[in-house]
């Protein structure tokens, strides 16, 4: 048996192992990413704001439930391993219609949900980076 007969199967095996390792790594978001994403969903749920989805306005608790379902779908596929990817892939627009989501808080004009979530993420990260006062 020659060396050439062994190499292709080993290359295929190595390639498969590399793909599997990449898939496992992509499927497991960091603890920080999980925490930030959860904080964003909680912030929306507790905001008292309204959430527009496919032309209809929903309360914040309904929006929270909807985004949790979308997050679970993405996480199963390794597609939401950061808060930014969650915003982009779950929190910005309908995956069915492609229509953007919007958030309306009180008397203020509605803004894109992507903008609202990104601003909230900056706020959350800023609060975490601020040292406690003595």
Tab-separated table of C-alpha atoms in Angstrom, residues 54-130:
chain	number	residue	atom	x	y	z
A	54	UNK	CA	-45.001	43.638	10.643
A	55	UNK	CA	-47.220	46.707	10.899
A	56	UNK	CA	-48.691	45.967	14.346
A	57	UNK	CA	-47.699	47.459	17.689
A	58	UNK	CA	-47.072	45.097	20.601
A	59	UNK	CA	-46.306	45.731	24.236
A	60	UNK	CA	-42.774	45.313	25.556
A	61	UNK	CA	-43.488	41.963	27.212
A	62	UNK	CA	-44.769	40.507	23.919
A	63	UNK	CA	-41.698	41.905	22.149
A	64	UNK	CA	-39.482	40.298	24.772
A	65	UNK	CA	-41.085	36.900	24.161
A	66	UNK	CA	-40.774	37.261	20.405
A	67	UNK	CA	-37.081	38.178	20.588
A	68	UNK	CA	-36.362	35.285	22.955
A	69	UNK	CA	-37.830	32.866	20.396
A	70	UNK	CA	-35.737	34.374	17.617
A	71	UNK	CA	-32.631	34.228	19.809
A	72	UNK	CA	-33.221	30.549	20.606
A	73	UNK	CA	-33.566	29.809	16.891
A	74	UNK	CA	-30.307	31.609	16.094
A	75	UNK	CA	-28.396	30.088	18.998
A	76	UNK	CA	-29.291	26.559	17.882
A	77	UNK	CA	-27.591	27.395	14.623
A	78	UNK	CA	-24.600	29.224	16.118
A	79	UNK	CA	-25.694	32.518	14.558
A	80	UNK	CA	-25.937	34.826	17.567
A	81	UNK	CA	-22.656	34.648	19.411
A	82	UNK	CA	-22.526	38.376	20.231
A	83	UNK	CA	-24.972	41.070	21.242
A	84	UNK	CA	-24.288	42.842	17.954
A	85	UNK	CA	-25.215	39.744	15.954
A	86	UNK	CA	-28.367	39.333	18.046
A	87	UNK	CA	-29.370	42.906	17.183
A	88	UNK	CA	-28.541	42.436	13.509
A	89	UNK	CA	-30.112	39.005	13.036
A	90	UNK	CA	-33.004	38.977	15.494
A	91	UNK	CA	-33.751	42.462	16.776
A	92	UNK	CA	-33.736	44.591	13.643
A	93	UNK	CA	-36.303	43.224	11.237
A	94	UNK	CA	-38.813	40.507	10.561
A	95	UNK	CA	-37.230	37.398	9.135
A	96	UNK	CA	-40.500	36.668	7.338
A	97	UNK	CA	-41.383	40.009	5.752
A	98	UNK	CA	-38.033	41.823	5.959
A	99	UNK	CA	-39.809	44.857	7.443
A	100	UNK	CA	-37.785	46.709	10.067
A	101	UNK	CA	-38.885	46.598	13.686
A	102	UNK	CA	-39.456	49.883	15.510
A	103	UNK	CA	-39.662	50.924	19.162
A	104	UNK	CA	-41.893	53.730	20.476
A	105	UNK	CA	-41.511	54.951	24.042
A	106	UNK	CA	-44.157	57.274	25.429
A	107	UNK	CA	-44.685	60.418	23.365
A	108	UNK	CA	-41.328	60.162	21.629
A	109	UNK	CA	-41.243	59.317	17.935
A	110	UNK	CA	-40.665	55.694	16.972
A	111	UNK	CA	-37.075	54.692	16.210
A	112	UNK	CA	-35.678	51.606	14.555
A	113	UNK	CA	-35.329	48.772	17.025
A	114	UNK	CA	-31.726	48.350	15.856
A	115	UNK	CA	-30.957	51.920	16.980
A	116	UNK	CA	-32.807	51.450	20.263
A	117	UNK	CA	-31.037	48.160	21.046
A	118	UNK	CA	-27.616	49.489	20.017
A	119	UNK	CA	-28.057	52.549	22.233
A	120	UNK	CA	-29.118	50.308	25.114
A	121	UNK	CA	-26.067	48.090	24.547
A	122	UNK	CA	-23.758	51.129	24.696
A	123	UNK	CA	-25.518	52.210	27.897
A	124	UNK	CA	-25.147	48.740	29.460
A	125	UNK	CA	-21.476	48.528	28.542
A	126	UNK	CA	-20.866	52.030	29.843
A	127	UNK	CA	-22.482	51.208	33.166
A	128	UNK	CA	-20.295	48.130	33.482
A	129	UNK	CA	-17.129	50.075	32.628
A	130	UNK	CA	-17.803	52.844	35.158
